[in-house]
mmCIF file of C-alpha atoms in Angstrom:
data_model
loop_
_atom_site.group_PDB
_atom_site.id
_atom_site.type_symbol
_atom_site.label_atom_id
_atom_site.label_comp_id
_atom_site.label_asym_id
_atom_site.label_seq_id
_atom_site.Cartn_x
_atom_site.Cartn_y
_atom_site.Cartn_z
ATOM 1 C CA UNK A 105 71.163 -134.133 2.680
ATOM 2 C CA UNK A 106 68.128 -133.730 4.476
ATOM 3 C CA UNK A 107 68.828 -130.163 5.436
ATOM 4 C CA UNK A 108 69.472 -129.015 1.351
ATOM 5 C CA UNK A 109 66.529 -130.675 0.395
ATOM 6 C CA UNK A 110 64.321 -129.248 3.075
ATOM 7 C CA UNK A 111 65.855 -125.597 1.944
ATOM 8 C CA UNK A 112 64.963 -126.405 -1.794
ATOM 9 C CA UNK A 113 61.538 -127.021 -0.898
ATOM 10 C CA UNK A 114 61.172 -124.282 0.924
ATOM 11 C CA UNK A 115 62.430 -121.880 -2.159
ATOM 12 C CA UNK A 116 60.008 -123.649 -4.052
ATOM 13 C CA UNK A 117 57.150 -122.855 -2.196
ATOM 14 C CA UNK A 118 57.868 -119.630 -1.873
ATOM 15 C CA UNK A 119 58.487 -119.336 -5.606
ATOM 16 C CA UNK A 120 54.691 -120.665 -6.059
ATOM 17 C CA UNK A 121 53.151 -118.347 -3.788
ATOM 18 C CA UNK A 122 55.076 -115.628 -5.620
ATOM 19 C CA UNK A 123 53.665 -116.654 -8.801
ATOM 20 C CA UNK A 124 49.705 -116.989 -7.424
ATOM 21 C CA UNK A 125 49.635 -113.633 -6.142
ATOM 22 C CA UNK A 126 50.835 -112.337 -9.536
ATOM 23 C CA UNK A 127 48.130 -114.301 -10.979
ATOM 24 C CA UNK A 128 45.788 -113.076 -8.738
ATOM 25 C CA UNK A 129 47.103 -109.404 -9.283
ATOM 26 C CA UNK A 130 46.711 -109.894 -13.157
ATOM 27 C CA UNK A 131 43.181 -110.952 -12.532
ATOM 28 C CA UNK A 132 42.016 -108.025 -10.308
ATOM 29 C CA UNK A 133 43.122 -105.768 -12.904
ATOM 30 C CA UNK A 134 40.953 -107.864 -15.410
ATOM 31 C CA UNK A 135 38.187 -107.540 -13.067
ATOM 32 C CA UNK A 136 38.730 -103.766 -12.942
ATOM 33 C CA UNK A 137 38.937 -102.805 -16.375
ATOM 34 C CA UNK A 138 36.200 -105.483 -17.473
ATOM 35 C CA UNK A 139 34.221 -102.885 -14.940
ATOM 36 C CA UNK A 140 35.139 -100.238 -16.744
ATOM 37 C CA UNK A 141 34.180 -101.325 -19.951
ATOM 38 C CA UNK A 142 30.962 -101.837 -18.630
ATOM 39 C CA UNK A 143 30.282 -98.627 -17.157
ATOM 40 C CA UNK A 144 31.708 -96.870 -20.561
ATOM 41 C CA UNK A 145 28.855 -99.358 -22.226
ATOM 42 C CA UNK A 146 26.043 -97.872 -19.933
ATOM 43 C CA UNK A 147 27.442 -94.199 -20.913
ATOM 44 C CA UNK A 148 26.724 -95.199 -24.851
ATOM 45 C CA UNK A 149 23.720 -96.771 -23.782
ATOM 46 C CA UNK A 150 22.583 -93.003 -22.106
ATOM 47 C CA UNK A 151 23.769 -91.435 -24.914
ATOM 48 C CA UNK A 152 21.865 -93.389 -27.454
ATOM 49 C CA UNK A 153 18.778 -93.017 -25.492
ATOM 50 C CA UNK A 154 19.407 -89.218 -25.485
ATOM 51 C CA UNK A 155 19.865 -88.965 -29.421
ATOM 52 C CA UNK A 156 16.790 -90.940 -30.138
ATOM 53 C CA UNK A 157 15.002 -88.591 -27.818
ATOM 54 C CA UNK A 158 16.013 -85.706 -29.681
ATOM 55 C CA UNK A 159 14.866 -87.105 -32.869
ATOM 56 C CA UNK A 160 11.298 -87.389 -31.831
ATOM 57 C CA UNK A 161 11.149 -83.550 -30.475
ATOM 58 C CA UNK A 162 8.773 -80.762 -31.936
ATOM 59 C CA UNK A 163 9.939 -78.996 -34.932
ATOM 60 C CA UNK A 164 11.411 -75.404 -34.308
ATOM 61 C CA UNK A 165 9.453 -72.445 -34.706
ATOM 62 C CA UNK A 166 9.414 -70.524 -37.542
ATOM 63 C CA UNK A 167 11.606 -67.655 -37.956
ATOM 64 C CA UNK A 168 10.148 -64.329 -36.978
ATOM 65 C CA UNK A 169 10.559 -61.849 -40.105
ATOM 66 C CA UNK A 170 12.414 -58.742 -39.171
ATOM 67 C CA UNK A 171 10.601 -55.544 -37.875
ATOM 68 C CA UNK A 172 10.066 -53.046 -40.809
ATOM 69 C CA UNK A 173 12.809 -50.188 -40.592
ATOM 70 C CA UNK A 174 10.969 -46.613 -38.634
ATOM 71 C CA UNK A 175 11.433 -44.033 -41.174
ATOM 72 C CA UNK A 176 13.369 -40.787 -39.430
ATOM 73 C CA UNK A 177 11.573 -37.969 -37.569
ATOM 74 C CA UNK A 178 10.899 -35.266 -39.499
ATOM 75 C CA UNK A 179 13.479 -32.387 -39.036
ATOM 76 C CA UNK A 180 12.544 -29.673 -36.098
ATOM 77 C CA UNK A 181 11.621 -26.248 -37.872
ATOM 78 C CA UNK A 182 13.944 -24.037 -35.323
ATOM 79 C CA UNK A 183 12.180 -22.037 -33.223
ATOM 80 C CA UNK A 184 11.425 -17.975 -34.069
ATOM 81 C CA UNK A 185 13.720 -15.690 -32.351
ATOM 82 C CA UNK A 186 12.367 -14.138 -29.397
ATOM 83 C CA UNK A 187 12.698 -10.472 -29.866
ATOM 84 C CA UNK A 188 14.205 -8.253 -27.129
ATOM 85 C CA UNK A 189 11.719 -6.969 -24.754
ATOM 86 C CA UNK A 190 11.207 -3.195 -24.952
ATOM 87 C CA UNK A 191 13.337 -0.795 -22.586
ATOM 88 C CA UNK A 192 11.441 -0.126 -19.371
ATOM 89 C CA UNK A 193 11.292 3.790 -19.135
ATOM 90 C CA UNK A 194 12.335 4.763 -15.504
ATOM 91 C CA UNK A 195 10.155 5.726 -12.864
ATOM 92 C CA UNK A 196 9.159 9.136 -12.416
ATOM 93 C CA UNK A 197 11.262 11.223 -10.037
ATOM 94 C CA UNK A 198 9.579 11.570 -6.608
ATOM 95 C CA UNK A 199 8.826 15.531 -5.895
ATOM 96 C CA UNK A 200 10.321 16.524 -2.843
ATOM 97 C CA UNK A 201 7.339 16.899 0.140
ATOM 98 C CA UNK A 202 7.603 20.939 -0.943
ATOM 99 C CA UNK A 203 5.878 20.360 -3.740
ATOM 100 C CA UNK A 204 2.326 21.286 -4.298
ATOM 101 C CA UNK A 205 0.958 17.564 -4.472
ATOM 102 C CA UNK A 206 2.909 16.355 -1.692
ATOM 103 C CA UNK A 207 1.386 19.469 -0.077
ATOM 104 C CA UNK A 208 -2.187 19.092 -0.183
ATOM 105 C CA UNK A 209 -1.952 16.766 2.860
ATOM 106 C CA UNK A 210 -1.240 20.024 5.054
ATOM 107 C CA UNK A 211 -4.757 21.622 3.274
ATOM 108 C CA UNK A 212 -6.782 18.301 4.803
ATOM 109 C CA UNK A 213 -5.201 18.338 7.888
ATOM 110 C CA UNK A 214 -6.122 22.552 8.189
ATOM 111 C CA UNK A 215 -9.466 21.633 7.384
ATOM 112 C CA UNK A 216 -10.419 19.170 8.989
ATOM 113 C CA UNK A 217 -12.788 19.678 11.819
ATOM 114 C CA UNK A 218 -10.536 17.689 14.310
ATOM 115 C CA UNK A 219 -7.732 19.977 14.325
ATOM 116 C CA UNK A 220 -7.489 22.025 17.225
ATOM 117 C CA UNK A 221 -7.589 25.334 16.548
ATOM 118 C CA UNK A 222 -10.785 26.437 18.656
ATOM 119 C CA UNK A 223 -13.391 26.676 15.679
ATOM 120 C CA UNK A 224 -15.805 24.030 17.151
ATOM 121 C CA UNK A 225 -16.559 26.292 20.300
ATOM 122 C CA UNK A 226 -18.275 29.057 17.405
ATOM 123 C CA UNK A 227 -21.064 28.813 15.287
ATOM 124 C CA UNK A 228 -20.490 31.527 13.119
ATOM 125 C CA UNK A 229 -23.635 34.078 13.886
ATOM 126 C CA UNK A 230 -25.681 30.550 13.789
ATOM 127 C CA UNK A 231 -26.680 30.684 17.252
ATOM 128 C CA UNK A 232 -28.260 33.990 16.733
ATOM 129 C CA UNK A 233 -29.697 33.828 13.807
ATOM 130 C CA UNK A 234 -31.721 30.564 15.167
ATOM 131 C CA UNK A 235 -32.876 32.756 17.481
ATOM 132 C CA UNK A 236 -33.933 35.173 15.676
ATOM 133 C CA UNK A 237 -35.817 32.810 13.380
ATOM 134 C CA UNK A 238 -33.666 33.292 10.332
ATOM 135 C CA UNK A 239 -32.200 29.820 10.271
ATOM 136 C CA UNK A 240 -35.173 27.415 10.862
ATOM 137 C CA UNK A 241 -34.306 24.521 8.467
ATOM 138 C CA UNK A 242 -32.554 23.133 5.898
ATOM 139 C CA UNK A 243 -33.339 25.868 3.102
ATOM 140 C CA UNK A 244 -33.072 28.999 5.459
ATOM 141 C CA UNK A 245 -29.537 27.453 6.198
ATOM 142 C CA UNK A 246 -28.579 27.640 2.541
ATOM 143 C CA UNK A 247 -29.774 31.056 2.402
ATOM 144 C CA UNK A 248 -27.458 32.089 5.319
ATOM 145 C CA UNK A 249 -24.429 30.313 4.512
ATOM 146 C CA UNK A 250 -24.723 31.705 1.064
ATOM 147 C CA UNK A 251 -24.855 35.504 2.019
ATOM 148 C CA UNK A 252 -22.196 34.405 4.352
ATOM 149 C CA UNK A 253 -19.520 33.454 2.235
ATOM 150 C CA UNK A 254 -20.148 35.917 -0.591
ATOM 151 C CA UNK A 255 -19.322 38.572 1.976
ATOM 152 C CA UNK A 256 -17.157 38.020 5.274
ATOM 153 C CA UNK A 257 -16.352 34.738 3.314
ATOM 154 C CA UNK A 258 -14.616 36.731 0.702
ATOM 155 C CA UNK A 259 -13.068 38.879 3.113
ATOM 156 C CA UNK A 260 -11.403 36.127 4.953
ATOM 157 C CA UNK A 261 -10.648 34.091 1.814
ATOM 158 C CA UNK A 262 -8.858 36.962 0.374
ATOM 159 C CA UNK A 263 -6.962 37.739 3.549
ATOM 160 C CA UNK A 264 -5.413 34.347 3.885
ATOM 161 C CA UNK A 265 -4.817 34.272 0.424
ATOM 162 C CA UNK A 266 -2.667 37.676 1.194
ATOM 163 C CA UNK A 267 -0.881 36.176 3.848
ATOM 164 C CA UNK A 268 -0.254 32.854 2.065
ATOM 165 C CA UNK A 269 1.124 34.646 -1.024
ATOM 166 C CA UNK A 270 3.898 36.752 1.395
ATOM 167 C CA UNK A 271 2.297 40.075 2.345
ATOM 168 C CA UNK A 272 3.563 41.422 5.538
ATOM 169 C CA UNK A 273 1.358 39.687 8.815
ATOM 170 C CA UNK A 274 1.564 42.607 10.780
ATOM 171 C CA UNK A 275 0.181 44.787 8.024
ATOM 172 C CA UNK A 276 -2.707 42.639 6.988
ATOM 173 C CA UNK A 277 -3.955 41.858 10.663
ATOM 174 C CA UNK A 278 -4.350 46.167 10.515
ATOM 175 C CA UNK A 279 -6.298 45.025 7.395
ATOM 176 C CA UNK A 280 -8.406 42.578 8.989
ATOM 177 C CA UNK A 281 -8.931 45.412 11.861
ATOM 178 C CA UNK A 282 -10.203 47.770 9.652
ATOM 179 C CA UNK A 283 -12.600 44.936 8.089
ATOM 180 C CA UNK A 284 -14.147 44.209 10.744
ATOM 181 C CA UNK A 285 -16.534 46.822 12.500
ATOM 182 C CA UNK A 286 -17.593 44.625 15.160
ATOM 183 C CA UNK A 287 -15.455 44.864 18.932
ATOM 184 C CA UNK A 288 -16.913 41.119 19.583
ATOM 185 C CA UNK A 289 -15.928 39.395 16.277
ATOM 186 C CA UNK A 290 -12.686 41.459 16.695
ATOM 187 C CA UNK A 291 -12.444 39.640 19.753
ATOM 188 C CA UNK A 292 -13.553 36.538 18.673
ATOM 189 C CA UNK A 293 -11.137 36.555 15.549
ATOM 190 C CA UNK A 294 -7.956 37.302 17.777
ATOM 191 C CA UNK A 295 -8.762 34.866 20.121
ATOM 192 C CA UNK A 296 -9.303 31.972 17.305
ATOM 193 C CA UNK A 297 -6.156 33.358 15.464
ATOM 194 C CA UNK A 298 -3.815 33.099 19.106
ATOM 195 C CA UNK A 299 -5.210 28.712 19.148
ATOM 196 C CA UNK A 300 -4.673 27.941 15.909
ATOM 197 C CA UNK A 301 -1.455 29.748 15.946
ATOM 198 C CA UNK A 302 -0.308 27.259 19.111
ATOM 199 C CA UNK A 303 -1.805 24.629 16.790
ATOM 200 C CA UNK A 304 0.208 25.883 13.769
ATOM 201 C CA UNK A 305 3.830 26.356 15.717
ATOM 202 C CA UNK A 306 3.305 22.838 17.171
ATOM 203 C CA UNK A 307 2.374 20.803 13.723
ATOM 204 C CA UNK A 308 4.662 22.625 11.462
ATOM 205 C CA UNK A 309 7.720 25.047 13.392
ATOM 206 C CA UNK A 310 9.084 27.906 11.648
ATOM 207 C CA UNK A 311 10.590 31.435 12.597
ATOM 208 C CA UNK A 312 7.716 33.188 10.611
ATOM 209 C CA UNK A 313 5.040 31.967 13.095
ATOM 210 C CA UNK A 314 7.480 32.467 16.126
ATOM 211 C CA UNK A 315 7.299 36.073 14.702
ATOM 212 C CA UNK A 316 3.885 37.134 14.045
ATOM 213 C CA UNK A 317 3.817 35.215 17.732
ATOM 214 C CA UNK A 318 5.942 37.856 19.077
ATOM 215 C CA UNK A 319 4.251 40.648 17.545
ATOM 216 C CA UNK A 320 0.679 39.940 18.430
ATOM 217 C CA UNK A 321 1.338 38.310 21.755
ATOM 218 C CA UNK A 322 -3.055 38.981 22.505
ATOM 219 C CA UNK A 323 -3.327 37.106 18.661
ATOM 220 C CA UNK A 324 -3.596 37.775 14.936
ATOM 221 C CA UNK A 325 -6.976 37.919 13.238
ATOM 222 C CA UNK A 326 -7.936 34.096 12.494
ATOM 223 C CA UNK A 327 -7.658 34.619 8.532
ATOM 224 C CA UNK A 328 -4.424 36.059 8.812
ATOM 225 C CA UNK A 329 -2.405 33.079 10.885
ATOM 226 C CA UNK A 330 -4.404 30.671 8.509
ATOM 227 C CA UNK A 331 -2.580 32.168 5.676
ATOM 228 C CA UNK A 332 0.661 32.228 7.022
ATOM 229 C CA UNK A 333 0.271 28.329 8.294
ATOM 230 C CA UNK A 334 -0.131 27.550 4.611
ATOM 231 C CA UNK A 335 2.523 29.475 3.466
ATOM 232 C CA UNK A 336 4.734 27.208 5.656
ATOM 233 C CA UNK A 337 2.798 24.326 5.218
ATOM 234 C CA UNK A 338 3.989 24.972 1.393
ATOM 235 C CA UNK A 339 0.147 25.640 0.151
ATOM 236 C CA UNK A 340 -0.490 28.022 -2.088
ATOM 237 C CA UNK A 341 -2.540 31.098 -2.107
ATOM 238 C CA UNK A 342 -5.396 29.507 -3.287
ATOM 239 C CA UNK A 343 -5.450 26.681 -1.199
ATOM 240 C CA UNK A 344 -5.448 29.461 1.628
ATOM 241 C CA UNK A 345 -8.314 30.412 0.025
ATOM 242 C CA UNK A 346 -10.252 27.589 -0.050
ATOM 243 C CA UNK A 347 -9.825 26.673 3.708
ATOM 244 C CA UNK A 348 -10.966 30.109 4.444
ATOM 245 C CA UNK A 349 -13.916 29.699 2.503
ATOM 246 C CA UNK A 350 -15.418 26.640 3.553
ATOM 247 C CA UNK A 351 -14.251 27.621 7.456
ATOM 248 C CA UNK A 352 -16.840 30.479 6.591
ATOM 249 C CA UNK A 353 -20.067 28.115 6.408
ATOM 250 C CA UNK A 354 -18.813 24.964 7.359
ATOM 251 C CA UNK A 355 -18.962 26.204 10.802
ATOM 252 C CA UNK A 356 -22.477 27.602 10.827
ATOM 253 C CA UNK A 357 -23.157 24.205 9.245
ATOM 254 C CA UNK A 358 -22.124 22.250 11.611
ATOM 255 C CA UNK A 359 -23.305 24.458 14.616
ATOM 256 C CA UNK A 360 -26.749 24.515 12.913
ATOM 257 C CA UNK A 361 -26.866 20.380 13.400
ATOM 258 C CA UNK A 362 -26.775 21.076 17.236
ATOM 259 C CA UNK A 363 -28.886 23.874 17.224
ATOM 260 C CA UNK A 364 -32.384 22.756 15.796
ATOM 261 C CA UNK A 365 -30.950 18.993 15.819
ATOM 262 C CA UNK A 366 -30.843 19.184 11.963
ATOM 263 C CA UNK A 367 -29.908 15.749 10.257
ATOM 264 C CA UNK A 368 -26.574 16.119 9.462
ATOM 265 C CA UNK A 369 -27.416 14.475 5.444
ATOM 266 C CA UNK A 370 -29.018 17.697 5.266
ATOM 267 C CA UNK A 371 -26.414 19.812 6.227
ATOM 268 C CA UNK A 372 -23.959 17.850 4.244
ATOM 269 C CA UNK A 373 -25.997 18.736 1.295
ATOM 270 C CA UNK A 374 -26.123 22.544 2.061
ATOM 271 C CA UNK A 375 -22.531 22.742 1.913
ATOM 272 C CA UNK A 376 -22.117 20.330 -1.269
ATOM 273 C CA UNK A 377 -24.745 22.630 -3.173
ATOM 274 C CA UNK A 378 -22.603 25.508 -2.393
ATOM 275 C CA UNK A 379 -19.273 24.394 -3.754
ATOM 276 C CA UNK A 380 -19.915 25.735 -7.387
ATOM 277 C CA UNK A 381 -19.985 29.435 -5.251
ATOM 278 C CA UNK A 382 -17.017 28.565 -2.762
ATOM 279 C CA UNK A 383 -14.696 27.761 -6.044
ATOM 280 C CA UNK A 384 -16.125 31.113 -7.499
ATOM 281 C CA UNK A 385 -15.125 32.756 -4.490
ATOM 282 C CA UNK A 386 -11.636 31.059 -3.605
ATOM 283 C CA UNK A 387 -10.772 32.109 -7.385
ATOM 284 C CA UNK A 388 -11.517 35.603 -6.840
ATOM 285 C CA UNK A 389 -10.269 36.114 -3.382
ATOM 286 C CA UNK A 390 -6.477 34.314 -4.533
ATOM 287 C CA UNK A 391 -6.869 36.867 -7.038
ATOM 288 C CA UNK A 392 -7.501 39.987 -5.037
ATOM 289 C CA UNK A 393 -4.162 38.619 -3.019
ATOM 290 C CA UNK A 394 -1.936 38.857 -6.209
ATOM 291 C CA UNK A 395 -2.836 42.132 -7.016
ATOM 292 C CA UNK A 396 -2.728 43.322 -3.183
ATOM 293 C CA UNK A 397 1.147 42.013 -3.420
ATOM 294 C CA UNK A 398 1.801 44.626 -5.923
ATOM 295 C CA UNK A 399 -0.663 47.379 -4.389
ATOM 296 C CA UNK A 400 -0.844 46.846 -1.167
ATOM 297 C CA UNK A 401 -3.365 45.543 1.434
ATOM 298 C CA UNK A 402 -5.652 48.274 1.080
ATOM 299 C CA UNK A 403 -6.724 46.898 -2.222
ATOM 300 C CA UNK A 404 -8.234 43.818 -0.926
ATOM 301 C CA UNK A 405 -12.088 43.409 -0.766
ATOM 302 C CA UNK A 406 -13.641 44.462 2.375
ATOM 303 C CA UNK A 407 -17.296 42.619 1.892
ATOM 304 C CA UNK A 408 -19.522 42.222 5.582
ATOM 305 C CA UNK A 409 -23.166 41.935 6.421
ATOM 306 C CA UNK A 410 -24.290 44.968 9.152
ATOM 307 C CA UNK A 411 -26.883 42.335 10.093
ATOM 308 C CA UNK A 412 -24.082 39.307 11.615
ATOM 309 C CA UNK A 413 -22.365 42.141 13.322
ATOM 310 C CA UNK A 414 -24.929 43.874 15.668
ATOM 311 C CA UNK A 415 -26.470 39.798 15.901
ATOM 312 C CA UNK A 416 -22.607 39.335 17.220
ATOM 313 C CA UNK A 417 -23.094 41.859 19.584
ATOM 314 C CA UNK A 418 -26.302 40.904 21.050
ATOM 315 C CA UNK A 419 -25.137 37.452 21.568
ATOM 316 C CA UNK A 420 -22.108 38.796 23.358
ATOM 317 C CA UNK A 421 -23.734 40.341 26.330
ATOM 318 C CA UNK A 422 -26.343 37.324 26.680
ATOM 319 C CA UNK A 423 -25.785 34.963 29.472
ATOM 320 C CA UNK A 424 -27.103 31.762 28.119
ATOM 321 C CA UNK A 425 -25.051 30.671 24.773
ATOM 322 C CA UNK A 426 -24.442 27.405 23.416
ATOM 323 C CA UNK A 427 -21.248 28.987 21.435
ATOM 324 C CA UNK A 428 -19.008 31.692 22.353
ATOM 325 C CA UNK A 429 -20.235 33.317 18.823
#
């Protein structure tokens, strides 16, 4: 008896501790959702506080009216048409270098005092003539290169002119012969005529030179070979002419500086007064050539002063000379 009654007591207790944890469980979750409530109270709370916050803000601004409306650009006029530029015409054709502007080079080059043909060793009867007294100055000079070119000048001038234009060398050095009544200037004509010939063969080759080379192996006569180096320099009559011409006094010119130490401004200005008479000349000398082509050589003028020539004599045989002649 003992024994049963010391097993119901113990079922008992147990059955009361059972039921004070279960009240102690119901009462945590009291505890737990009273603390709930409380914290979903505080959130109210906050919220109230917010909404009367928000009533006592600043009213809102007022609305801003809308921009007015940009009335359209006005329309782009299009612009004028452009009109075609004109045709370019085409260039010019370039003459070949046989033509007569591409040829006047040669003429400078023949006439310029550089070229070495021998002429700056003469003076052209200037020598004697200074010492005769009939060149003293500028003036006298004029006087002598004038008389000079209207006379041997046209000679020469008219014999190049020949020989430029096609007459037979051979034939017109017999001309030049016959022109020239003086044995020195014969001399001195040849001998000028045999360098500018080696001058002419080496600046501008051609089988006419190496001819008239071959037949007048002692030289031509100096107007002659000047008139055949234009012809195949491709100058023309006239412009054999001309170089003829102004050889005729440029040389005494120039000799004349050295002679009686002349300022060279004044011989410059002798030979620039005489150019009116050295175009008058040239003109009539290319002439004479055109008609000698259909009449022969023997029609060409045959002008000389009896004065240079026995001057050109004397001043052969002298001993002292500046210039061969």
């Amino acid at each position: 008896m003992d024994t049963t009654e010391g097993a119901a007591t113990t079922r008992g207790t147990a059955a009361g501790a059972a039921s004070a944890c279960c009240a102690a469980g119901a009462a945590g979750a009291t505890g737990v959702t009273a603390l709930a409530g409380g914290t979903t109270g505080a959130a109210a709370a906050t919220g109230g506080a917010t909404a009367g916050t928000a009533s006592t803000a600043a009213p809102a601004a007022p609305a801003v009216p809308p921009a007015p409306a940009v009335p359209p650009a006005p329309a782009v006029p299009p612009a004028p048409a452009v009109p075609p530029a004109p045709a370019v015409p085409p260039a010019p054709a370039v003459p070949p270098a046989s033509a007569a502007g591409a040829a006047r080079a040669a003429l400078l080059v023949l006439a310029d005092g550089r070229f070495p043909a021998g002429g700056h060793a003469h003076s052209g009867g200037a020598e004697a003539a200074v010492r005769a007294g009939r060149i003293t100055d500028a003036e006298t000079l004029l006087g002598y290169c004038r008389g000079r070119l209207h006379t041997t000048g046209l000679t020469s001038a008219a014999l190049a002119a020949a020989a430029a234009a096609g007459i037979d060398p051979p034939a017109l050095d017999e001309a030049a012969d016959a022109r020239t009544p003086s044995p020195a200037l014969r001399v001195t004509a040849r001998r000028l005529g045999r360098q500018l010939l080696r001058a002419a063969r080496a600046a501008w080759p051609d089988p006419e030179l190496d001819a008239l080379a071959a037949a007048r192996p002692r030289g031509a006569h100096q107007p002659v070979v000047l008139g055949l180096t234009c012809r195949v320099a491709g100058l023309a009559p006239l412009d054999a002419a001309y170089a003829a011409a102004h050889e005729t006094v440029g040389g005494p010119a120039g000799a004349t500086v050295r002679l009686l130490s002349l300022d060279p401004f004044d011989a410059t200005a002798v030979l620039a007064r005489l150019a009116p008479e050295l175009d008058t000349v040239a003109r009539s000398a290319a002439g004479a050539a055109r008609r000698a082509v259909h009449e022969g050589p023997g029609t060409l003028p045959a002008a000389s002063g009896p004065l240079p020539d026995i001057a050109a004599e004397r001043h052969a045989v002298r001993s002292v000379r500046l210039f061969a002649s």
